[in-house]
Short mmCIF file of C-alpha atoms in Angstrom, two decimals:
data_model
loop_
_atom_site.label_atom_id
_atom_site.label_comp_id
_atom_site.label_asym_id
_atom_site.label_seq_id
_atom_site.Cartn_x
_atom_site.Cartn_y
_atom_site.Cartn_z
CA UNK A 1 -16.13 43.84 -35.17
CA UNK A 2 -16.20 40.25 -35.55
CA UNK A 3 -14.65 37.82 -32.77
CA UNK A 4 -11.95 36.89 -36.22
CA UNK A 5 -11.53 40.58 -36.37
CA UNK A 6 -10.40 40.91 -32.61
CA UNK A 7 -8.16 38.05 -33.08
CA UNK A 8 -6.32 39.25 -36.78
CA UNK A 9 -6.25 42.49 -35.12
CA UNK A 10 -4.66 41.25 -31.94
CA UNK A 11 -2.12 39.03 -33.72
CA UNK A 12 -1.10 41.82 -35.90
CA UNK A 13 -0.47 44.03 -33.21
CA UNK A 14 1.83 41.29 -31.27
CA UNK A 15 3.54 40.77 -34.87
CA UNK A 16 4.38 44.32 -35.47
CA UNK A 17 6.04 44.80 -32.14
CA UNK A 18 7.80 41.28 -32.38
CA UNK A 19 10.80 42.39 -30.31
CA UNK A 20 8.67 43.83 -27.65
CA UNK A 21 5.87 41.14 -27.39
CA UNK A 22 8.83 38.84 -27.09
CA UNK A 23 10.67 40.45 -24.07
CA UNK A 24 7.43 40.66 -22.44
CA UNK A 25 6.52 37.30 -22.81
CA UNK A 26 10.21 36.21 -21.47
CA UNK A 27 9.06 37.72 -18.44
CA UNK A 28 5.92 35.66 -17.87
CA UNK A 29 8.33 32.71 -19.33
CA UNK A 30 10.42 32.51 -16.33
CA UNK A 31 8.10 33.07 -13.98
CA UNK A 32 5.84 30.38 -14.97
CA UNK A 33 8.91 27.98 -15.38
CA UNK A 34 10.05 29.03 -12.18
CA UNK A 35 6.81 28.27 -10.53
CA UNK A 36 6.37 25.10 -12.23
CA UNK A 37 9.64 23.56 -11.39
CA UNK A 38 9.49 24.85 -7.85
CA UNK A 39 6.13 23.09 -7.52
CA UNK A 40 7.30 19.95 -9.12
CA UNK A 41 10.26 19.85 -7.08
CA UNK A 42 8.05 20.09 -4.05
CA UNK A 43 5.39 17.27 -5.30
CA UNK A 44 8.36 15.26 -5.94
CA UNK A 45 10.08 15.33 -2.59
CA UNK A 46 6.60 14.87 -1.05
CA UNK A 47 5.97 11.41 -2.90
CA UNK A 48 9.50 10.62 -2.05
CA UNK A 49 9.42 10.98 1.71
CA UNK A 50 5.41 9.58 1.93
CA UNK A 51 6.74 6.12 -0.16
CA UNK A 52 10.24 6.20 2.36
CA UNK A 53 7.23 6.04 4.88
CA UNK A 54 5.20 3.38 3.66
CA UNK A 55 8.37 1.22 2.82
CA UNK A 56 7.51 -0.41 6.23
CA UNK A 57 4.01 -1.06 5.69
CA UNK A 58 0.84 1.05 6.53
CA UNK A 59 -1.32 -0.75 9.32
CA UNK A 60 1.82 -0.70 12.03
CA UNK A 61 1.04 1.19 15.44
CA UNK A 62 4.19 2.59 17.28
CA UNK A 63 4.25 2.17 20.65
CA UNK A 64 6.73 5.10 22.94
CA UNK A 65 7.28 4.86 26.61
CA UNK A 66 6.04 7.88 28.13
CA UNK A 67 2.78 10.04 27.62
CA UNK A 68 3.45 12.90 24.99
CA UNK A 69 0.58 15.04 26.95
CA UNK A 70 1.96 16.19 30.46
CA UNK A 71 1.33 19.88 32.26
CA UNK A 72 3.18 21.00 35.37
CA UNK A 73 5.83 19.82 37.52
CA UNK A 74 3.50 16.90 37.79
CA UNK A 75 4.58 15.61 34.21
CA UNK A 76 8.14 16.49 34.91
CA UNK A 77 8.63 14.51 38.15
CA UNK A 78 6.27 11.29 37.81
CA UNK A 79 8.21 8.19 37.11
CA UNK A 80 7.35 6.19 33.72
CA UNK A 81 7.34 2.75 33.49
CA UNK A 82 9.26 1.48 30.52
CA UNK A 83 8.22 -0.55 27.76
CA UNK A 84 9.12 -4.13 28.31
CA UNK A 85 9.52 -7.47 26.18
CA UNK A 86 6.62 -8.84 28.26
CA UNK A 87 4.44 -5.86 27.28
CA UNK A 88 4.93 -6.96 23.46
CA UNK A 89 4.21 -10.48 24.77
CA UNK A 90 0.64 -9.32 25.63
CA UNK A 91 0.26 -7.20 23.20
CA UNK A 92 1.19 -10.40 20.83
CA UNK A 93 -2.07 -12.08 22.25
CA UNK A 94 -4.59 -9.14 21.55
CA UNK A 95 -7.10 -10.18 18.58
CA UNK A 96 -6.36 -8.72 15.29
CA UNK A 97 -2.76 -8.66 15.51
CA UNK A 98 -0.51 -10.46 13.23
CA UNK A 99 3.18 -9.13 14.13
CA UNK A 100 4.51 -7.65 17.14
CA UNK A 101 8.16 -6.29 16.86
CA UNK A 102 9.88 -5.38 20.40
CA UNK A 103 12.59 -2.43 19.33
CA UNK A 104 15.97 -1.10 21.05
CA UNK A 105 18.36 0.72 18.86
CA UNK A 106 21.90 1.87 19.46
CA UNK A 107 24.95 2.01 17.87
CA UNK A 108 27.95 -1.63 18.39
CA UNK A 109 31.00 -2.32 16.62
CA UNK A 110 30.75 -5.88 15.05
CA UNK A 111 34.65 -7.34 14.44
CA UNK A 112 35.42 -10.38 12.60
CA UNK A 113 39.34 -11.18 12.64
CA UNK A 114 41.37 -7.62 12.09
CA UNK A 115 38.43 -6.24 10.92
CA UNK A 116 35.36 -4.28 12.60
CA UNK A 117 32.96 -1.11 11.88
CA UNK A 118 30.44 0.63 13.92
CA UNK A 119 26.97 0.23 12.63
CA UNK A 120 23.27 0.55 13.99
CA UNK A 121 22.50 -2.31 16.17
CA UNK A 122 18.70 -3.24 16.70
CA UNK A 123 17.51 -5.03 19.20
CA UNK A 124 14.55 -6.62 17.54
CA UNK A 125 11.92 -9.73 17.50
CA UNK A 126 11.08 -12.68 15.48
CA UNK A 127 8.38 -11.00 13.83
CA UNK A 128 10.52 -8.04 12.13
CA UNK A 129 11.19 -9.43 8.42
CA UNK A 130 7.66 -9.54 8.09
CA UNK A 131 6.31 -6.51 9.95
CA UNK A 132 8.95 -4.26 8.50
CA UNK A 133 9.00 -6.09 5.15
CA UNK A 134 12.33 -6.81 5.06
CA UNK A 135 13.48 -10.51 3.24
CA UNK A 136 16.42 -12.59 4.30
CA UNK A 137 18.95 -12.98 1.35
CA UNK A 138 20.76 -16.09 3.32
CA UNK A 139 20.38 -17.87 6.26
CA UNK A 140 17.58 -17.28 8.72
CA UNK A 141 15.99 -14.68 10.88
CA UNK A 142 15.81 -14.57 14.35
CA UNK A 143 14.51 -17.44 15.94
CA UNK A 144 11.23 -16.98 17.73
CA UNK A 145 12.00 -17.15 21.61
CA UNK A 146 9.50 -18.18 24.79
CA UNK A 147 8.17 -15.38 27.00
CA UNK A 148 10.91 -15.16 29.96
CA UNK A 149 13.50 -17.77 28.23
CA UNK A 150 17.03 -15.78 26.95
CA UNK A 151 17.82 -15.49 23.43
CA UNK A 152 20.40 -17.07 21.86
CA UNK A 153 23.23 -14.98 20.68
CA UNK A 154 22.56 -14.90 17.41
CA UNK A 155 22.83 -12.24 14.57
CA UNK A 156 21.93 -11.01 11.29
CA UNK A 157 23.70 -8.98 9.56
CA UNK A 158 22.75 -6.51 6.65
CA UNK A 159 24.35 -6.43 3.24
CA UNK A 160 26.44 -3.84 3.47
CA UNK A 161 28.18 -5.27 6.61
CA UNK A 162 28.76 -8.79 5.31
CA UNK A 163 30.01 -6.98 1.64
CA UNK A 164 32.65 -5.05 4.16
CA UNK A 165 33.82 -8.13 7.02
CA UNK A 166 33.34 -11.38 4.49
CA UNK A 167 33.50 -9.80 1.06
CA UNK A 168 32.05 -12.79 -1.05
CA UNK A 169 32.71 -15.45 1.31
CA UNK A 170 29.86 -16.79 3.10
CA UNK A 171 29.19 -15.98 6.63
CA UNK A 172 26.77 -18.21 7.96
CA UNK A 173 28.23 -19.37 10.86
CA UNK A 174 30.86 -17.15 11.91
CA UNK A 175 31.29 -15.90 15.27
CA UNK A 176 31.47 -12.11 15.96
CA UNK A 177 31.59 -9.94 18.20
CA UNK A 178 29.09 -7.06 18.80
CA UNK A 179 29.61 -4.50 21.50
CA UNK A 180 32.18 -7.30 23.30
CA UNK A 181 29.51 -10.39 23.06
CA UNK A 182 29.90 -12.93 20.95
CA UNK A 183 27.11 -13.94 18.34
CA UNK A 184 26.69 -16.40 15.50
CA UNK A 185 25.69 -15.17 12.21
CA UNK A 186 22.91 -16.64 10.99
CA UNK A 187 21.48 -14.36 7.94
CA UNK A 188 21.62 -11.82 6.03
CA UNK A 189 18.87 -9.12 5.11
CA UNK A 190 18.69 -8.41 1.30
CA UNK A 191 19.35 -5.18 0.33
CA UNK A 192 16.94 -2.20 1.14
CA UNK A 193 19.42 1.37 0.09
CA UNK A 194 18.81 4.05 1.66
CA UNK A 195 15.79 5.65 3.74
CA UNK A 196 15.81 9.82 4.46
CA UNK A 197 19.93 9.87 3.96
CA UNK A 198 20.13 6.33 6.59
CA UNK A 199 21.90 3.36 5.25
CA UNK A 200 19.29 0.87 6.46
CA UNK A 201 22.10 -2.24 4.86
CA UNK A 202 24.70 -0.93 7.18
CA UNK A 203 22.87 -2.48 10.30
CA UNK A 204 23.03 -5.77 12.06
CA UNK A 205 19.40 -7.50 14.35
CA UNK A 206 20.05 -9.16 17.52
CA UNK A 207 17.56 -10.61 19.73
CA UNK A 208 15.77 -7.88 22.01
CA UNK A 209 16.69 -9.11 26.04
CA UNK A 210 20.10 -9.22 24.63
CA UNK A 211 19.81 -5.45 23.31
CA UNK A 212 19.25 -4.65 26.45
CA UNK A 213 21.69 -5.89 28.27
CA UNK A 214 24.33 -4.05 25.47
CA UNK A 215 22.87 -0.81 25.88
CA UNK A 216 22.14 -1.33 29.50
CA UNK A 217 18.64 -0.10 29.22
CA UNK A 218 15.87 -0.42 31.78
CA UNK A 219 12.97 -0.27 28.63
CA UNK A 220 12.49 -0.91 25.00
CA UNK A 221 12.50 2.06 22.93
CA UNK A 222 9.35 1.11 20.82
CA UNK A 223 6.77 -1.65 20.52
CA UNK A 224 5.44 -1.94 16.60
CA UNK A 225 2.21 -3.98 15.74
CA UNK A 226 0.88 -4.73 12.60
CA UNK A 227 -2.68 -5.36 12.40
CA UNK A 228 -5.05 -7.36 10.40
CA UNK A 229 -6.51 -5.92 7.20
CA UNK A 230 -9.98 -6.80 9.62
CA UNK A 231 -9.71 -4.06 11.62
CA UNK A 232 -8.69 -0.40 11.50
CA UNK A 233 -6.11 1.77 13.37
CA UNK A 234 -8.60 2.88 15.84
CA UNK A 235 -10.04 0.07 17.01
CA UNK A 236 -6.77 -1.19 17.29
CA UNK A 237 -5.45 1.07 19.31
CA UNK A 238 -8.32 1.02 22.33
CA UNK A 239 -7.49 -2.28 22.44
CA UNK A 240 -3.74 -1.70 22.49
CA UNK A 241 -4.65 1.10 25.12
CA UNK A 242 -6.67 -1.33 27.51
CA UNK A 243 -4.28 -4.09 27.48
CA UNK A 244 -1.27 -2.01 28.31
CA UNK A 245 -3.48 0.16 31.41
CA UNK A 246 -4.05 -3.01 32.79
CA UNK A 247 -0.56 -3.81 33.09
CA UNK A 248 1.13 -0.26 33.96
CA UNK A 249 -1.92 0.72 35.96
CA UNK A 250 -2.27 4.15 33.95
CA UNK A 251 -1.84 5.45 30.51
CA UNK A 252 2.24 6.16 30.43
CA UNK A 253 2.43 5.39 26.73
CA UNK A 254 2.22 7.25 23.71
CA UNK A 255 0.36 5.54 20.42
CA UNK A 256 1.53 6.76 16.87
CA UNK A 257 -0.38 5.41 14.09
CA UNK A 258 1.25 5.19 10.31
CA UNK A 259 -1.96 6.96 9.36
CA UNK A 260 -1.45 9.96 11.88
CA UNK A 261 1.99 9.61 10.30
CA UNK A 262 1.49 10.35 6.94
CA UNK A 263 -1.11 12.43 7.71
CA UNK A 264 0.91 14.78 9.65
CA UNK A 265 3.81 13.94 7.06
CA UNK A 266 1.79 14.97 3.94
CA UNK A 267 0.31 17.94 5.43
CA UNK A 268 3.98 19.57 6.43
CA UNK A 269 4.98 19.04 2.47
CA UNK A 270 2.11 19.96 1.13
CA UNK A 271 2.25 23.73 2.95
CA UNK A 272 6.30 23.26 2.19
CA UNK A 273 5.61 22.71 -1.58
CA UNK A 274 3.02 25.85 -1.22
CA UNK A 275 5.35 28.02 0.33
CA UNK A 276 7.69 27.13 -2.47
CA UNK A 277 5.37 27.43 -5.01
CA UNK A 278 4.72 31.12 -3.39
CA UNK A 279 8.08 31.54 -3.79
CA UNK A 280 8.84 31.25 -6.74
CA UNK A 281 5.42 33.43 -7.80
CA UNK A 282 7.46 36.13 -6.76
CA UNK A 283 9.34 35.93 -10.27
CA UNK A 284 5.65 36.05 -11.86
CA UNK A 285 5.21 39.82 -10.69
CA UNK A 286 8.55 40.88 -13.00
CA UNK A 287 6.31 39.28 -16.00
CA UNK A 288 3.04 41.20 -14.84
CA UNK A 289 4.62 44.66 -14.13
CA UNK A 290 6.48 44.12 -18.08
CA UNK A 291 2.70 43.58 -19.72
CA UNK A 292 1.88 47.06 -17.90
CA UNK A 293 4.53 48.63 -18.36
CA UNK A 294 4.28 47.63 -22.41
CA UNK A 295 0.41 47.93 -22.83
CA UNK A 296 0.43 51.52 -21.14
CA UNK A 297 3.17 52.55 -23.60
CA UNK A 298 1.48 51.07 -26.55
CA UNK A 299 -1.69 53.03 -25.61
CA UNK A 300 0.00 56.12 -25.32
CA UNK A 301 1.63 55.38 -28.90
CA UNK A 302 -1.71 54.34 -30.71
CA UNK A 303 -4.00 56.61 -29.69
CA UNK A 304 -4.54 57.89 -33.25
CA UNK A 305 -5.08 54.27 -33.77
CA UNK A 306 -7.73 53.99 -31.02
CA UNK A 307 -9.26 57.27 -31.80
CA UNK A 308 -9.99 55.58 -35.93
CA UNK A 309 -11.54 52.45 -33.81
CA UNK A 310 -13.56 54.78 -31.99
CA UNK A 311 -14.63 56.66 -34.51
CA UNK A 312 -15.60 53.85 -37.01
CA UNK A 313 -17.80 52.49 -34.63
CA UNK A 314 -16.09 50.47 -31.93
CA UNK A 315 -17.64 50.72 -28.78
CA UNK A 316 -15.35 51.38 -25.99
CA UNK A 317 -16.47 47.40 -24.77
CA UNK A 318 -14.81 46.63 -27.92
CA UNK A 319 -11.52 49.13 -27.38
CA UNK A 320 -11.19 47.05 -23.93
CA UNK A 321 -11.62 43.78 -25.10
CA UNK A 322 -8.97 44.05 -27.76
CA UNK A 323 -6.29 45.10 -25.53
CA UNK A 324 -6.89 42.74 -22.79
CA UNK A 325 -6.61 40.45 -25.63
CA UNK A 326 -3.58 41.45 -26.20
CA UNK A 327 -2.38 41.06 -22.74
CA UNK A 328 -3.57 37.53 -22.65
CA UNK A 329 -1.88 36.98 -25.80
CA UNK A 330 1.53 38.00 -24.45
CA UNK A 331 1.05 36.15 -21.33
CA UNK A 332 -0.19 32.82 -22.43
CA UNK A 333 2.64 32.67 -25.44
CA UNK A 334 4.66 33.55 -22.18
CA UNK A 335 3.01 30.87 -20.08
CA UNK A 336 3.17 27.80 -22.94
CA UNK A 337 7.22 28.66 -23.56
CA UNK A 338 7.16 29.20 -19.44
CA UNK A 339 6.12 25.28 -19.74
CA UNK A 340 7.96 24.00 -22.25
CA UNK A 341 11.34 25.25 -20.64
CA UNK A 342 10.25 23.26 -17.69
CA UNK A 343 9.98 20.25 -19.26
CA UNK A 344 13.57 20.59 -21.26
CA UNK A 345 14.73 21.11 -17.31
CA UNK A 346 13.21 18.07 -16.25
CA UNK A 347 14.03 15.64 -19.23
CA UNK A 348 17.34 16.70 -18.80
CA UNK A 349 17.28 16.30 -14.95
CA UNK A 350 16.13 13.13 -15.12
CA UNK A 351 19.29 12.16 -17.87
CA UNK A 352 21.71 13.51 -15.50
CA UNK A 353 20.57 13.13 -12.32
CA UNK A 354 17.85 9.89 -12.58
CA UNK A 355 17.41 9.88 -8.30
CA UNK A 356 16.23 13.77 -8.26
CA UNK A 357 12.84 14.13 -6.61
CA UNK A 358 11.47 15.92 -9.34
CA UNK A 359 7.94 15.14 -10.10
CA UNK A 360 5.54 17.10 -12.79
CA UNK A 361 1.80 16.71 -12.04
CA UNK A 362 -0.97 17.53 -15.10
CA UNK A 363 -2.89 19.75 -12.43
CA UNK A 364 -0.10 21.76 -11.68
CA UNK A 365 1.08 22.32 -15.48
CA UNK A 366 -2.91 23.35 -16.18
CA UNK A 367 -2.71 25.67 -13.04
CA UNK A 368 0.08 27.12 -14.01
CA UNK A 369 -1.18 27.55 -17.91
CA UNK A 370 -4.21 29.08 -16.29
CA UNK A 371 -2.32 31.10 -13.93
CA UNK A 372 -0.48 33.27 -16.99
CA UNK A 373 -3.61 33.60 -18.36
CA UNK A 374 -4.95 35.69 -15.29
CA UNK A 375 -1.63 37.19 -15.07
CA UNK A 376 -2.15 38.79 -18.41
CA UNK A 377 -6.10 39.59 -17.56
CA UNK A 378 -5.29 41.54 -13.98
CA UNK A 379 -2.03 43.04 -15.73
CA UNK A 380 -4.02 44.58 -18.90
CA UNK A 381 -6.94 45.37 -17.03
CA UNK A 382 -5.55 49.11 -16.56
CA UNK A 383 -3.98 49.75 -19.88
CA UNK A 384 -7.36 48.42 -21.42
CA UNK A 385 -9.46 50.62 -19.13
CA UNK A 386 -7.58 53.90 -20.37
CA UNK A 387 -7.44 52.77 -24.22
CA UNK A 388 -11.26 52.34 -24.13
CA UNK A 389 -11.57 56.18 -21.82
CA UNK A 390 -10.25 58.08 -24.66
CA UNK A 391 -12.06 60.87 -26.25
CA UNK A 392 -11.94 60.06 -30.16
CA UNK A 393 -11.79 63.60 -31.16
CA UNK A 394 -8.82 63.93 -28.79
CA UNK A 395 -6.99 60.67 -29.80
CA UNK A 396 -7.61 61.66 -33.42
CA UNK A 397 -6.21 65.07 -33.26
CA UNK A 398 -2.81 63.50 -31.70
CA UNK A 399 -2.43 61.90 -35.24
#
């Protein structure tokens, strides 16, 4: 028997059961749709959270008070020295550093006349439009300050705020007051949406020393530097390391770089768009159990059928062969309408709902192609192995 032969015979066979082939191959349809759109949906809200990430840049080192290592009581009772503005001062001075962003965060009311709103206050440096990436629509930032001079009271606002307090008037200028101090307005940060469900427009900047004093804090929260394209993240950091130990007299700070970051980021979604993936395999076993469940019937019906094969010539190799042909008929007709669903569900998903995270890799649409193909290999492997074990006398005499 010819490798044509197989195939006719094969095709027949799937053609003269049409009704059952197709159930069977709904099975492996869902599954593989399931899978796919599971996995894509995973892919997709990986890229979305790793370019959220990288919004802000890639070579920026955060800088925590505290050690993130401690044992014993030890760690619990020692004192830690807080970050200070003078810290980011030195740290301003190290080589290889272009931008060094001193950061306090907490949460003011800004009024203007009758109106006000709470928003996210940030006690930041001259340097943060560029180290974050963020560009002034109007005005100016933040006006760069000497080492142990105060700040002026000034602000800048983000988009959202100056849309809700001055509508489309201008508000350079104005006088407001934040957390019961007065500021002047002096810019306005284009706008930047949303980051992880956080309205980064809905936010106003004021000078760090003056943070402070608001939130009545001893430290800064976090010290950012961006480095030079010259260097990487671990040189940068020993010398971050140094300088600091010289001035608290120990290590009492904790170094995060973006690439431990997205590292650590990417490696959490990757297992979370595995897991899902596993997930929705689960659906695959309903498709594998339905090509057993039909191939062991169909054996049991054509055994007259094999016993002819048999007894023409056809080696039980051959007997095999044919029905695990079958199987991987069935399952990669299942697989390729599996995938085509998929893709109606994401053109559509991307009509009605443009911002889903929904993202459809080539690798994973091959995997899963491949994938229905072993489905239908493992799942036939058993009603192939009896089909080719019959006794042709024995199948012929059931005629």
């Amino acid at each position: 028997m010819s490798l044509t032969d197989s195939l006719r015979w094969v095709m027949a066979t799937l053609r003269f059961g049409r009704a059952r082939s197709a159930l069977t191959a709904v099975g492996i349809a869902i599954g593989i749709a399931a899978v796919s759109l599971l996995t894509s949906i995973g892919e997709g809200v990986r890229t979305y959270v790793m370019e959220e990430f990288s919004q802000f840049g890639t070579r920026i080192i955060a800088i925590t008070p505290g050690k993130n290592i401690t044992g014993g009581m030890g760690g619990l009772l020692s004192s830690v020295r807080p970050l200070s503005i003078e810290d980011s001062h030195v740290l301003a001075r190290l080589p290889f550093v272009d931008f060094v962003v001193p950061v306090v965060q907490g949460t003011g009311e800004i009024e203007y006349g009758q109106k006000g709103r709470n928003v996210d206050a940030f006690g930041v440096g001259a340097d943060m439009p560029s180290a974050w990436q963020f560009a002034v629509a109007q005005g100016r930032f933040l006006p760069r300050t000497q080492p142990g001079a105060r700040s002026s009271p000034y602000v800048v606002i983000g988009h959202r705020v100056k849309r809700e307090l001055f509508a489309d008037n201008n508000p350079l200028g104005k006088l407001v007051r934040v957390g019961g101090m007065r500021f002047r307005i002096i810019g306005v940060i284009e706008p930047k949406g949303d980051m992880l469900g956080f309205d980064l427009d809905d936010a106003l900047y004021i000078p760090a020393d003056l943070a402070l004093e608001m939130f009545n804090r001893d430290g800064l929260m976090e010290i950012d530097v961006v480095f030079s394209p010259a260097t990487d993240s671990t040189t940068m950091s020993a010398h971050i390391i140094n300088a600091l130990k010289s001035r608290h007299g120990r290590e009492d700070f904790t170094l995060i770089t973006q690439d431990q970051m997205l590292s650590s980021l990417n490696s959490v979604l990757s297992v979370l768009t595995l897991s899902v993936a596993l997930l929705g395999s689960i659906s695959l076993l309903v498709g594998a159990v339905g090509i057993l469940t039909t191939l062991t019937t169909s054996v049991r019906e054509r055994q007259s059928e094999i016993g002819l094969l048999s007894a023409l010539g056809a080696t039980r190799r051959q007997v095999m062969s044919l029905f695990l042909g079958e199987a991987i008929a069935l399952s990669t007709f299942g697989g390729v309408c599996g995938l085509l669903l998929m893709f109606v569900v994401v053109v559509i998903t991307s009509l009605l709902a443009p911002g889903f995270p929904l993202q459809v890799h080539l690798p994973f649409v091959v995997g899963a192609l491949v994938l229905s193909v072993l489905i239908g290999l493992v799942a036939g492997a058993l009603p192939a192995y009896q089909a080719s074990s019959l006794d042709p006398i024995v199948a012929l005499r059931s005629e």
